[in-house]
PDB file of C-alpha atoms and ligand atoms in Angstrom:
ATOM      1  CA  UNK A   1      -8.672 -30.754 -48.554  1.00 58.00           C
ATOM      2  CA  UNK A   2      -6.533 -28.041 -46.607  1.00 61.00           C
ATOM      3  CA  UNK A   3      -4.006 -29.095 -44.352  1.00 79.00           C
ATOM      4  CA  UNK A   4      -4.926 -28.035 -40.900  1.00 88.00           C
ATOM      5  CA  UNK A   5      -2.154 -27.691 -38.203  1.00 90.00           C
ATOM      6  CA  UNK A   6      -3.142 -30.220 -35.105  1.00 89.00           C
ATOM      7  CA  UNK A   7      -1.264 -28.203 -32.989  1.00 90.00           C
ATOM      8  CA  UNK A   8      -2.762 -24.969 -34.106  1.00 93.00           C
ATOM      9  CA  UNK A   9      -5.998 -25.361 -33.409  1.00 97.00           C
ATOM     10  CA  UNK A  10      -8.469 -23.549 -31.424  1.00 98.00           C
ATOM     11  CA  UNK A  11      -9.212 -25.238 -27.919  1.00 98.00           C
ATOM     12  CA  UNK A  12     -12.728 -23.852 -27.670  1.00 98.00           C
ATOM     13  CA  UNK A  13     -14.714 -23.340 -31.538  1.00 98.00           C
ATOM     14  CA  UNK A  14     -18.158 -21.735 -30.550  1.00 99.00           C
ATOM     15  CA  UNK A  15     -20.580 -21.852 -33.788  1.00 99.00           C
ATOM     16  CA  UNK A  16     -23.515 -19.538 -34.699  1.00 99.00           C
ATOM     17  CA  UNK A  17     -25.466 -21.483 -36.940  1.00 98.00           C
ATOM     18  CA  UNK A  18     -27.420 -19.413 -38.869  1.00 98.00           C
ATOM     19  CA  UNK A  19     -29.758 -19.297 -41.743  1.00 98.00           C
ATOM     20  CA  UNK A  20     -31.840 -22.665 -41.779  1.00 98.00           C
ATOM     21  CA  UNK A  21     -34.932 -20.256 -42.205  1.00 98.00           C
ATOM     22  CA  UNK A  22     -33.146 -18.672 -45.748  1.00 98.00           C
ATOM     23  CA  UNK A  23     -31.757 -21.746 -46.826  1.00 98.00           C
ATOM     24  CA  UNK A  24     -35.699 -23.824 -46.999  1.00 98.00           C
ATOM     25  CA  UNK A  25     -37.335 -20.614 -48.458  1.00 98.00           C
ATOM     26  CA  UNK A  26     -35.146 -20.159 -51.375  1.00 98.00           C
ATOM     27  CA  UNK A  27     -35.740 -23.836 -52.630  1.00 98.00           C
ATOM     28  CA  UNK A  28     -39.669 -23.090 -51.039  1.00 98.00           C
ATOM     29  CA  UNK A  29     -39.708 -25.423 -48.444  1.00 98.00           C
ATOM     30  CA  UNK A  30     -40.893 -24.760 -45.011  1.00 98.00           C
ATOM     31  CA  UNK A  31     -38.204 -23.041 -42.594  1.00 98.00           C
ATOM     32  CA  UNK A  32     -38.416 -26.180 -40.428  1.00 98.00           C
ATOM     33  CA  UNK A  33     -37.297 -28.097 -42.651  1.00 98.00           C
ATOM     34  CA  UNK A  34     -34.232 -25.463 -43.382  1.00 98.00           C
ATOM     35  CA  UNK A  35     -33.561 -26.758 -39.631  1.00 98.00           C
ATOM     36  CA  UNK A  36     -33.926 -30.299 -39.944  1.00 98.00           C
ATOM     37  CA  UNK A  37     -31.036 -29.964 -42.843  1.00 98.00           C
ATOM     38  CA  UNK A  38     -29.167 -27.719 -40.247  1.00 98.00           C
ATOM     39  CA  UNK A  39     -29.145 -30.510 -37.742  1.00 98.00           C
ATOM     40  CA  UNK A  40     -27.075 -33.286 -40.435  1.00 98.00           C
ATOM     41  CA  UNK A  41     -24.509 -30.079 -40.196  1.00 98.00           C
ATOM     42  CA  UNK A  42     -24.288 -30.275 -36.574  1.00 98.00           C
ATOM     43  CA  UNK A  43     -23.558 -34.030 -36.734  1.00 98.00           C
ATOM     44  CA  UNK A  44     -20.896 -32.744 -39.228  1.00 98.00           C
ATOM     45  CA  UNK A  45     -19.263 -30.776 -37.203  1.00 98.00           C
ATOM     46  CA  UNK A  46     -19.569 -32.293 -33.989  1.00 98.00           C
ATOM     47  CA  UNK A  47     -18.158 -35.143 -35.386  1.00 98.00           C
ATOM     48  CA  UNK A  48     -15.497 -33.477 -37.003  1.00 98.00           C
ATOM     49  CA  UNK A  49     -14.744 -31.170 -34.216  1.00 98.00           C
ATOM     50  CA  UNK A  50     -14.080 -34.548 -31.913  1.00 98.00           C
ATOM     51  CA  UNK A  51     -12.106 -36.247 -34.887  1.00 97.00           C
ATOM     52  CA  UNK A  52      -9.629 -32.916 -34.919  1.00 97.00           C
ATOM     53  CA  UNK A  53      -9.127 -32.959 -31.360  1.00 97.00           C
ATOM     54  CA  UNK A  54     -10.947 -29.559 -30.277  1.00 98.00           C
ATOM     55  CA  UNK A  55     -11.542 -29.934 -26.387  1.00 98.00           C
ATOM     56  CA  UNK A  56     -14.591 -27.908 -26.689  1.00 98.00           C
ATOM     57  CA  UNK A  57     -17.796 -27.005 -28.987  1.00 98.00           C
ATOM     58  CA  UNK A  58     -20.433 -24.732 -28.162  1.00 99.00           C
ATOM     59  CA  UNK A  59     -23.350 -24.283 -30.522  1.00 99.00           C
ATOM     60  CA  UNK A  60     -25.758 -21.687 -30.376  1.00 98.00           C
ATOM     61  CA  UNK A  61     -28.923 -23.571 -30.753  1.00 98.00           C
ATOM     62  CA  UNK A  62     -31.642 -21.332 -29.745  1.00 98.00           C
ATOM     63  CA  UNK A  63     -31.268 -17.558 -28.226  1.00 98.00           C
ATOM     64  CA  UNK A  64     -33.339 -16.059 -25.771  1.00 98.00           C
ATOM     65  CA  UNK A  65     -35.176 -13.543 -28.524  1.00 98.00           C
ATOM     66  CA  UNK A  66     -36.177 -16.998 -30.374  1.00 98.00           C
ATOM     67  CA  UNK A  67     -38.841 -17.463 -28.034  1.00 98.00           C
ATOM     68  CA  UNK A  68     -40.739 -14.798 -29.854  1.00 98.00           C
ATOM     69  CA  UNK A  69     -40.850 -16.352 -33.225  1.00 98.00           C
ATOM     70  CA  UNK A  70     -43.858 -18.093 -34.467  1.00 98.00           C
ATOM     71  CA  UNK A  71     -45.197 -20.734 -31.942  1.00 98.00           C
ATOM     72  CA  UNK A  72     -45.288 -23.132 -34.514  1.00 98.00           C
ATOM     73  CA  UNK A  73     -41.608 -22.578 -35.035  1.00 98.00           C
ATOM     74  CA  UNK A  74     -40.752 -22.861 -31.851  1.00 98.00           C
ATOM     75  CA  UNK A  75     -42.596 -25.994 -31.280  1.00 98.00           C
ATOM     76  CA  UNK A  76     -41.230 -27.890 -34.433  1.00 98.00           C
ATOM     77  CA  UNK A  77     -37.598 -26.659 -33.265  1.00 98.00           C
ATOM     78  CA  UNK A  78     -37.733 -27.895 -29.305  1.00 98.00           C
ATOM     79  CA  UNK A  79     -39.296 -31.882 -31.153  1.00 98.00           C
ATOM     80  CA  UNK A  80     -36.270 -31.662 -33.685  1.00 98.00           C
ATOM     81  CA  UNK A  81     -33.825 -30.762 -30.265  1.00 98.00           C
ATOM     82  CA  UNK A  82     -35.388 -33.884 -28.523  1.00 98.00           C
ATOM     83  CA  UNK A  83     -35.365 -36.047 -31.285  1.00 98.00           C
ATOM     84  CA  UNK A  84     -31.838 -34.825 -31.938  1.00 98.00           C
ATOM     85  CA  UNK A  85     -30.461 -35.658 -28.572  1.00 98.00           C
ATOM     86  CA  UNK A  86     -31.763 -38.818 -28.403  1.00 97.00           C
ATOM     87  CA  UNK A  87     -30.854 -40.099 -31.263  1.00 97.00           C
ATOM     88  CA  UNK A  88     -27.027 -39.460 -30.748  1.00 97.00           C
ATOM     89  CA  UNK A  89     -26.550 -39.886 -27.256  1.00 97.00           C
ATOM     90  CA  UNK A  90     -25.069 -43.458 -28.110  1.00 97.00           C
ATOM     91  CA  UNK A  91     -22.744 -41.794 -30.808  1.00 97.00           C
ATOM     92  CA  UNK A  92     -22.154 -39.038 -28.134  1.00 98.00           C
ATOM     93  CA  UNK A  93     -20.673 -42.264 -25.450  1.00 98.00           C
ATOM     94  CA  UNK A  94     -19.122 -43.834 -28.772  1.00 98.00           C
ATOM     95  CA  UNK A  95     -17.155 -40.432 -28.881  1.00 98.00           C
ATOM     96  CA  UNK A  96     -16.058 -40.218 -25.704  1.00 98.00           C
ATOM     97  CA  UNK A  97     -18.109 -36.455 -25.739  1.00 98.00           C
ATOM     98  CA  UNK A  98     -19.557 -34.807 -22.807  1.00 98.00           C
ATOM     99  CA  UNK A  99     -22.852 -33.311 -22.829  1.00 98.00           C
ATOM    100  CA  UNK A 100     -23.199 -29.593 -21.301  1.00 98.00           C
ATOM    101  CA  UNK A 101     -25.940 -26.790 -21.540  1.00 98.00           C
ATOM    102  CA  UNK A 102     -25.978 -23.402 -21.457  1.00 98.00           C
ATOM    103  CA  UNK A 103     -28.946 -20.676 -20.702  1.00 98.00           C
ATOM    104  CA  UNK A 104     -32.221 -20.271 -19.238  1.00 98.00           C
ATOM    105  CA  UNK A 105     -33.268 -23.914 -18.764  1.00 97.00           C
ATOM    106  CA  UNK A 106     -36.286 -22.450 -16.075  1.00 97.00           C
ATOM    107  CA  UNK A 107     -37.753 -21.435 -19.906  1.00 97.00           C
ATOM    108  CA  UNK A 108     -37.386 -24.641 -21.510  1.00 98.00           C
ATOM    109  CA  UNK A 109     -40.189 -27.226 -21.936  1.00 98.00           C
ATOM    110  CA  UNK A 110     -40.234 -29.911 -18.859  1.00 98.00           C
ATOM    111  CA  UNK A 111     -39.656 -32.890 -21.309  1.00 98.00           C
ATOM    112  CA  UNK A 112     -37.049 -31.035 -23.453  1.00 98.00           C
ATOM    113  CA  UNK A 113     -35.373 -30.888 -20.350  1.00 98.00           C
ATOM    114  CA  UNK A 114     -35.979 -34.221 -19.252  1.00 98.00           C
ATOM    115  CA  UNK A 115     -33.770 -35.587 -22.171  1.00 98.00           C
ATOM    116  CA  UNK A 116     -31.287 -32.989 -21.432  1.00 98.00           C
ATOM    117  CA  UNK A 117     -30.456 -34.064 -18.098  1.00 98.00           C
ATOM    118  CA  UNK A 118     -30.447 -37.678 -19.621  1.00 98.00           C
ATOM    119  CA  UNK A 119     -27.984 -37.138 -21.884  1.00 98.00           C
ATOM    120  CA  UNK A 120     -25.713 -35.464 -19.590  1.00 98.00           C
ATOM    121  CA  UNK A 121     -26.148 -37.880 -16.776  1.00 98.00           C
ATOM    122  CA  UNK A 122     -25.053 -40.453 -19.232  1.00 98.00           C
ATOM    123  CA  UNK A 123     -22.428 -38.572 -20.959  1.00 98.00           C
ATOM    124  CA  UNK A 124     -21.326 -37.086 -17.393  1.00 98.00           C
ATOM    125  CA  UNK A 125     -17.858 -39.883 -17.354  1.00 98.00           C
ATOM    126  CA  UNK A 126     -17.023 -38.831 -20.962  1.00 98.00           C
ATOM    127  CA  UNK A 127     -13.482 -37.495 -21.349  1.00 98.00           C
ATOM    128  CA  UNK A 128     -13.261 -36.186 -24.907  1.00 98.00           C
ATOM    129  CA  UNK A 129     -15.068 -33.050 -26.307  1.00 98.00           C
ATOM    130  CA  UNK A 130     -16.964 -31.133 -24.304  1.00 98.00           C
ATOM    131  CA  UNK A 131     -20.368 -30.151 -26.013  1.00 98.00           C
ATOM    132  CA  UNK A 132     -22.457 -27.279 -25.025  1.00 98.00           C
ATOM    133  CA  UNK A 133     -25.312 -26.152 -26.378  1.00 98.00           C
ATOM    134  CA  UNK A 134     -26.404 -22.734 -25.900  1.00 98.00           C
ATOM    135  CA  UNK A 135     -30.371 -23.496 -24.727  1.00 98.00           C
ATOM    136  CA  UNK A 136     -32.609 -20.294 -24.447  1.00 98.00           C
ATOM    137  CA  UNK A 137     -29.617 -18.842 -24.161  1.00 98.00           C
ATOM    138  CA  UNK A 138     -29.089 -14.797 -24.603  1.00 98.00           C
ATOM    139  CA  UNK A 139     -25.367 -12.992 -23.073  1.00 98.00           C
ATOM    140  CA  UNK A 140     -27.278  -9.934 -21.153  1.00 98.00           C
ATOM    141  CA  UNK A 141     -29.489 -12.720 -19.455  1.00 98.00           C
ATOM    142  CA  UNK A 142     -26.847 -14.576 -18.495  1.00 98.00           C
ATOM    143  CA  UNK A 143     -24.578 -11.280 -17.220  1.00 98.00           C
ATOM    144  CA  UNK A 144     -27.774 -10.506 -15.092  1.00 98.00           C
ATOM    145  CA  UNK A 145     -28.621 -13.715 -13.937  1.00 98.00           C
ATOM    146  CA  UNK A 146     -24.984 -14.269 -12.569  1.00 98.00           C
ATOM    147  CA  UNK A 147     -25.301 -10.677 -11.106  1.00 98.00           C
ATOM    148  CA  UNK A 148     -27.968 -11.601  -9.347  1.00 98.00           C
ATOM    149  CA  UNK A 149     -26.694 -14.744  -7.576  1.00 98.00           C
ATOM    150  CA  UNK A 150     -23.639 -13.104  -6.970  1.00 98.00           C
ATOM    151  CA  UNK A 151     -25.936  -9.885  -4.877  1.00 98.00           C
ATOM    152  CA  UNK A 152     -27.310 -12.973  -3.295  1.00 98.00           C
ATOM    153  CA  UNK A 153     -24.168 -14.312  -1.990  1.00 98.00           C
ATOM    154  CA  UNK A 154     -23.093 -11.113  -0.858  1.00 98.00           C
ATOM    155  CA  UNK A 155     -25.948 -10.365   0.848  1.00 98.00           C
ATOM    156  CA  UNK A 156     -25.538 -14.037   2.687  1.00 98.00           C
ATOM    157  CA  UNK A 157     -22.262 -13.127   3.364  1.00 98.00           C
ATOM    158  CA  UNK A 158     -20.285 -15.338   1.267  1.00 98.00           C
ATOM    159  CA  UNK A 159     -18.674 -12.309  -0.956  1.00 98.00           C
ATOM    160  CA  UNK A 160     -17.515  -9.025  -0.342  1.00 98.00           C
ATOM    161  CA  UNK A 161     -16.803  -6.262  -2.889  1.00 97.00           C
ATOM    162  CA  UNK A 162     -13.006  -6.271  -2.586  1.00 98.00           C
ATOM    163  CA  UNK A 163     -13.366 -10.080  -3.667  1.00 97.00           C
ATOM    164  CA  UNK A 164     -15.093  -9.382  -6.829  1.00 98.00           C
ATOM    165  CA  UNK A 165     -12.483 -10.146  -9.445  1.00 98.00           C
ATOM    166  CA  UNK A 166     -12.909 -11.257 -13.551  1.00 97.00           C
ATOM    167  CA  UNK A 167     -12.117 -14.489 -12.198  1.00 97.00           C
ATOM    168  CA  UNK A 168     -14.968 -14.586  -9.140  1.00 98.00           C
ATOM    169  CA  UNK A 169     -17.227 -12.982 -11.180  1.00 98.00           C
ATOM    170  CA  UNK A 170     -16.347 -15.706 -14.535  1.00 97.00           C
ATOM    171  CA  UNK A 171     -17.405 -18.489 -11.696  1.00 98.00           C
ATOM    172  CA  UNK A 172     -20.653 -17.180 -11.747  1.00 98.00           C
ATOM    173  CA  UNK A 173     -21.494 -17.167 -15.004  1.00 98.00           C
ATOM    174  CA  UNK A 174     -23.080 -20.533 -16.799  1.00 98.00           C
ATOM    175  CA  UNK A 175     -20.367 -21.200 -18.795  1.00 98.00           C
ATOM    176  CA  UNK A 176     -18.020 -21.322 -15.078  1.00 94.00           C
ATOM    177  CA  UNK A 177     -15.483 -23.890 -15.795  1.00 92.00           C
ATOM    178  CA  UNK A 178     -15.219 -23.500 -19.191  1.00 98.00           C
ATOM    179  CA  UNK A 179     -11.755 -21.457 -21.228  1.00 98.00           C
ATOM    180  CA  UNK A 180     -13.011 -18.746 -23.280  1.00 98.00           C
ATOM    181  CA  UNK A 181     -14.059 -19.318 -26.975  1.00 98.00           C
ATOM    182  CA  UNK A 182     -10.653 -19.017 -29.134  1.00 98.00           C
ATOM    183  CA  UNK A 183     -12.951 -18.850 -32.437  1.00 98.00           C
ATOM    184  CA  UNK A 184     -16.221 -18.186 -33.488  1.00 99.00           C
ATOM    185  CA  UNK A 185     -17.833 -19.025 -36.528  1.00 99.00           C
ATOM    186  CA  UNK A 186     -21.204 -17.523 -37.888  1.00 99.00           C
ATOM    187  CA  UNK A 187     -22.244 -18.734 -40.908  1.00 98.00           C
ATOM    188  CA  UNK A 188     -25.545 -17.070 -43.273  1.00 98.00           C
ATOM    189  CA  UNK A 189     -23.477 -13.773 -43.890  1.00 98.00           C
ATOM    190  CA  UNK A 190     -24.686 -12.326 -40.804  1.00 98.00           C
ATOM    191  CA  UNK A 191     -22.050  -9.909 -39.473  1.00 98.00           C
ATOM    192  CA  UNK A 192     -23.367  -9.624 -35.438  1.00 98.00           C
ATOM    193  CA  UNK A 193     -22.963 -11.263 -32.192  1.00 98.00           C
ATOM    194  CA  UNK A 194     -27.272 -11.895 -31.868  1.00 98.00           C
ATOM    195  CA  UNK A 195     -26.223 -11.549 -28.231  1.00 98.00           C
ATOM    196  CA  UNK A 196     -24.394 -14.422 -27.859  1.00 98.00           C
ATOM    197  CA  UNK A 197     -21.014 -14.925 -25.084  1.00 98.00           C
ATOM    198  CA  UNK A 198     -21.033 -11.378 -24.787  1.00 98.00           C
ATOM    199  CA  UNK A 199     -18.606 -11.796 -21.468  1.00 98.00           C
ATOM    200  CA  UNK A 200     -16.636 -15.095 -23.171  1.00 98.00           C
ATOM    201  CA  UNK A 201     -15.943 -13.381 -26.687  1.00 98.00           C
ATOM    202  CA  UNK A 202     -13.906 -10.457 -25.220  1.00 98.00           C
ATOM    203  CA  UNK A 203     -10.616 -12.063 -27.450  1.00 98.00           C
ATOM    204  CA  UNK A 204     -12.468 -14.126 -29.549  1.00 98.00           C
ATOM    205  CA  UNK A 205     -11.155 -14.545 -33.412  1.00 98.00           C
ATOM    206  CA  UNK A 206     -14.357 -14.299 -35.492  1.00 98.00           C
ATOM    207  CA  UNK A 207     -15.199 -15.679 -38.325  1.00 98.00           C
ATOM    208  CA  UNK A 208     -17.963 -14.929 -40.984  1.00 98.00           C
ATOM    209  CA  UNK A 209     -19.447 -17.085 -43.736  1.00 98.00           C
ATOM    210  CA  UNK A 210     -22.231 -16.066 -46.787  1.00 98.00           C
ATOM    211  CA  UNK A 211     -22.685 -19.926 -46.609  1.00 98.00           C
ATOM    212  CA  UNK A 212     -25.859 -20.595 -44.518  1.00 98.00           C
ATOM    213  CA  UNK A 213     -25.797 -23.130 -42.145  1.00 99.00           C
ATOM    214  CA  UNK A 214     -27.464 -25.951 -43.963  1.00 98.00           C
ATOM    215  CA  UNK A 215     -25.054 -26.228 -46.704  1.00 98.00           C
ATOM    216  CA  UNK A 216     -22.066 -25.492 -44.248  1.00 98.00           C
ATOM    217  CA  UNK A 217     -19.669 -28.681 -45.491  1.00 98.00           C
ATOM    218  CA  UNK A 218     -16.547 -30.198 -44.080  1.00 97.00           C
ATOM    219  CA  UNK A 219     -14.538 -27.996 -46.278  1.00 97.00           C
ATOM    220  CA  UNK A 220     -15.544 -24.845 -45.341  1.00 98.00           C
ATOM    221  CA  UNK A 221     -15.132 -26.146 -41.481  1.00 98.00           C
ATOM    222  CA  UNK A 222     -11.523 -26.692 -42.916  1.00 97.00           C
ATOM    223  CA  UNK A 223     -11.164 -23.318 -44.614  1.00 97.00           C
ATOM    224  CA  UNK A 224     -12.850 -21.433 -41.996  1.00 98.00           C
ATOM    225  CA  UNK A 225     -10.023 -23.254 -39.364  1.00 98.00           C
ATOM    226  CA  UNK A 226      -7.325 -22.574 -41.377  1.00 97.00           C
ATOM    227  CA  UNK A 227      -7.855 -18.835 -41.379  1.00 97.00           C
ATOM    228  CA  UNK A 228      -7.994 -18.829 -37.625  1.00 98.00           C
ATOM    229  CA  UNK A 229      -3.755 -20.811 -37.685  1.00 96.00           C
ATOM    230  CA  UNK A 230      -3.247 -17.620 -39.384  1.00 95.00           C
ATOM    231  CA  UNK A 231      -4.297 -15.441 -36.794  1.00 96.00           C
ATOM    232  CA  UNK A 232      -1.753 -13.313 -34.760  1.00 95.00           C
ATOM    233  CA  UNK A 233      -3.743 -13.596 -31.488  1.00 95.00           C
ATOM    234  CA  UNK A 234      -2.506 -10.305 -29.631  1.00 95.00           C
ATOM    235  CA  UNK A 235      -3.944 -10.039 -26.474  1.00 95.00           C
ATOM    236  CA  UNK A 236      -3.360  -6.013 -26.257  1.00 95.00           C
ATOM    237  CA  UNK A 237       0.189  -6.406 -26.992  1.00 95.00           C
ATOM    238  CA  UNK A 238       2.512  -5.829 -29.665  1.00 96.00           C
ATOM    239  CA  UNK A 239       3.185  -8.053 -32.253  1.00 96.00           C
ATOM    240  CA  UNK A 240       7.305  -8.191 -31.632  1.00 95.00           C
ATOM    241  CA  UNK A 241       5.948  -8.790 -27.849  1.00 94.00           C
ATOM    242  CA  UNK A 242       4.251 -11.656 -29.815  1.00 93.00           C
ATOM    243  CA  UNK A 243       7.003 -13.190 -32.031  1.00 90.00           C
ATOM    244  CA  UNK A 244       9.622 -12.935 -28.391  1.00 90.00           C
ATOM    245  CA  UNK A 245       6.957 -14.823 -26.530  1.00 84.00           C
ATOM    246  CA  UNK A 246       6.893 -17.815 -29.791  1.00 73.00           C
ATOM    247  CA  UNK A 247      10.619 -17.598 -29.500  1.00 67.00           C
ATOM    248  CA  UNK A 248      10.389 -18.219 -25.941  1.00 60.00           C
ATOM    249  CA  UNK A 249       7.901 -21.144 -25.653  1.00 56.00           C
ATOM    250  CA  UNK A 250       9.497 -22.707 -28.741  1.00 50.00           C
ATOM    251  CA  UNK A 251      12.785 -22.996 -26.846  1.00 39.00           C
TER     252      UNK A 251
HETATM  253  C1  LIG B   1     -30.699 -20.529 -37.332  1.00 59.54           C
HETATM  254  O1  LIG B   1     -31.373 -20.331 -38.522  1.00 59.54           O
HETATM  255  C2  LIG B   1     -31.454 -21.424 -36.371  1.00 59.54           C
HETATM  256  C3  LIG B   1     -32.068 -20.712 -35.239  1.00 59.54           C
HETATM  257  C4  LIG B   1     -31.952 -19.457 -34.951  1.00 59.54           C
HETATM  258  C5  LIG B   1     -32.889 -21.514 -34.345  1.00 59.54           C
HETATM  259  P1  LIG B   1     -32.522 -19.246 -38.681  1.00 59.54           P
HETATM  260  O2  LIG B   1     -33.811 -19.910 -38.367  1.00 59.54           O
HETATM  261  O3  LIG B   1     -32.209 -18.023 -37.913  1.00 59.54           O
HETATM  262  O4  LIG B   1     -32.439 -18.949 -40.237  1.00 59.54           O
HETATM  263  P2  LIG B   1     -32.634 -17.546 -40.937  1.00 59.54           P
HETATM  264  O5  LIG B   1     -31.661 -16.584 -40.307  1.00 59.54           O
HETATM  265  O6  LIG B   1     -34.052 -17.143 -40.718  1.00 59.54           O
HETATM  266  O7  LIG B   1     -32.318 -17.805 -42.372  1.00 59.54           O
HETATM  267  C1  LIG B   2     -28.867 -16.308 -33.637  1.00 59.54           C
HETATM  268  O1  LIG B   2     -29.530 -16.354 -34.838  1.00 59.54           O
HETATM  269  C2  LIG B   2     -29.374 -17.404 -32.735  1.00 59.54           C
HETATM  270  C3  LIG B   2     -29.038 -18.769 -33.145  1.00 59.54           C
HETATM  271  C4  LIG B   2     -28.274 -19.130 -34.126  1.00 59.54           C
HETATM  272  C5  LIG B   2     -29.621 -19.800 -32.332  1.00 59.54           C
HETATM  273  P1  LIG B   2     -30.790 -15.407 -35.140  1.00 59.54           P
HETATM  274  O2  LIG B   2     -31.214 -15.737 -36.522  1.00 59.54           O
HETATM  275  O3  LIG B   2     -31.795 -15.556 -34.081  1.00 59.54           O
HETATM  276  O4  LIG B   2     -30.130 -13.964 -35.048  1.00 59.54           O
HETATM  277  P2  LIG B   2     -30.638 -12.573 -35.646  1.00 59.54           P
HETATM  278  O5  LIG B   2     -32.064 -12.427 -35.214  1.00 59.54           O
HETATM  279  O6  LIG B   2     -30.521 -12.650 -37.143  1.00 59.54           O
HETATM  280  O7  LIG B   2     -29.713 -11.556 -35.073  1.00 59.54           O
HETATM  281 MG1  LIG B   3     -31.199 -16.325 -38.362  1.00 59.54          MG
END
């Protein structure tokens, strides 16, 4: 296996897992159970992401514009989310990992979240990896949902404009509290964003994959990681700027 750098790794990994659906029709099988397959890959690299010592993981589990695909779909993919969560909430507390949700959870199905809250109630003390998965989650809703409760404050008095900085404006957001993703990985050789973190991604080191999601192994979680060590992360500066700065901190 390649070597990965503990100290080089990103603090926040966000994952678009992708292509379930492409994965169960080329062997003709039904796309659900391309997603049943994909969920053994989360356990994969939840567990692996906890193991390495990333601080957080957020997994894009089911966007906003998924609500329009076949109601079938939809229905088979909010049981598998249930049956997921339950059935590693107790490996979740072995971990020492913290449950956390992001999106539109006003949209999701009253005993969906039901076992949400559960498992975050129960995984609330947990001071390991943080967990989040992106819920009904889309980055434009989000933008204009924390828009609006930010209009609301303002006209209850709580904000004025001069206040409104990144940072205020971060706070209002759903993923408030959270650092920004360091690296994203999308894997079914998809080359787009699907409207996710559009705010959190600004600096974001991305990272695509023709492997879809299903057959997505420790190895390539590896490879994929050790591509990101050798990333010169920038910022808008220059890369002597960057090398002075290592020189610095490595004082
Ligand atoms: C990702 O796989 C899972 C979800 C979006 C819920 P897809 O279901 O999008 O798989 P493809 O892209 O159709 O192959
Ligand atoms: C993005 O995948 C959403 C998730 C992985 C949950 P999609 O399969 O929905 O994205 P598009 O439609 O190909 O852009
Ligand atoms: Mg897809």
């Amino acid at each position: 296996m390649i070597p990965i750098d503990p100290h080089k790794l990103p603090v926040h990994l966000a994952v678009i897992m992708d292509g379930n659906g492409r994965w169960a029709q080329q062997r003709m099988l039904r796309r659900i159970v391309g997603h049943q397959r994909g969920a053994e890959t989360v356990k994969m690299v939840v567990e692996q992401s906890s193991l390495l010592g990333i601080k957080y993981l957020t997994l894009f589990a089911f966007s906003s514009e998924n609500w329009s695909r076949p109601a079938l779909e939809v229905r088979a993919l909010m049981t598998l989310l249930k049956k997921y969560i339950r059935q590693e909430t107790a490996r979740m507390m072995r971990k020492n990992i913290r449950y956390n949700v992001i999106g539109n959870r006003n949209d999701l199905p009253d005993d969906v979240n039901e076992t949400l809250d559960e498992a975050m109630q129960k995984t609330a003390a947990n001071t390991g990896m943080v967990l989040t998965l992106a819920l009904s989650y889309g980055g434009r809703q989000e933008l204009s949902r924390a828009a609006a409760r930010l209009a609301q404050d303002a006209v209850d008095g709580l904000v004025t404009p001069d206040k409104i900085t990144t940072e205020l404006f971060e706070s209002y957001l759903d993923t408030g509290g959270l650092p920004d993703p360091d690296f994203l990985i999308r894997t079914s050789g998809e080359m787009r964003i699907s409207n996710f973190l559009l705010w959190q991604l600004a600096y974001t080191e991305l990272y695509f994959t023709e492997t879809n999601w299903p057959d997505f192994t420790i190895n390539e979680l590896h490879k994929a990681l050790t591509d990101f060590q050798s990333r010169e992360r920038r910022f808008g500066l220059t890369s002597d700027q960057i090398s002075r700065r290592g020189d610095i901190s490595n004082v």
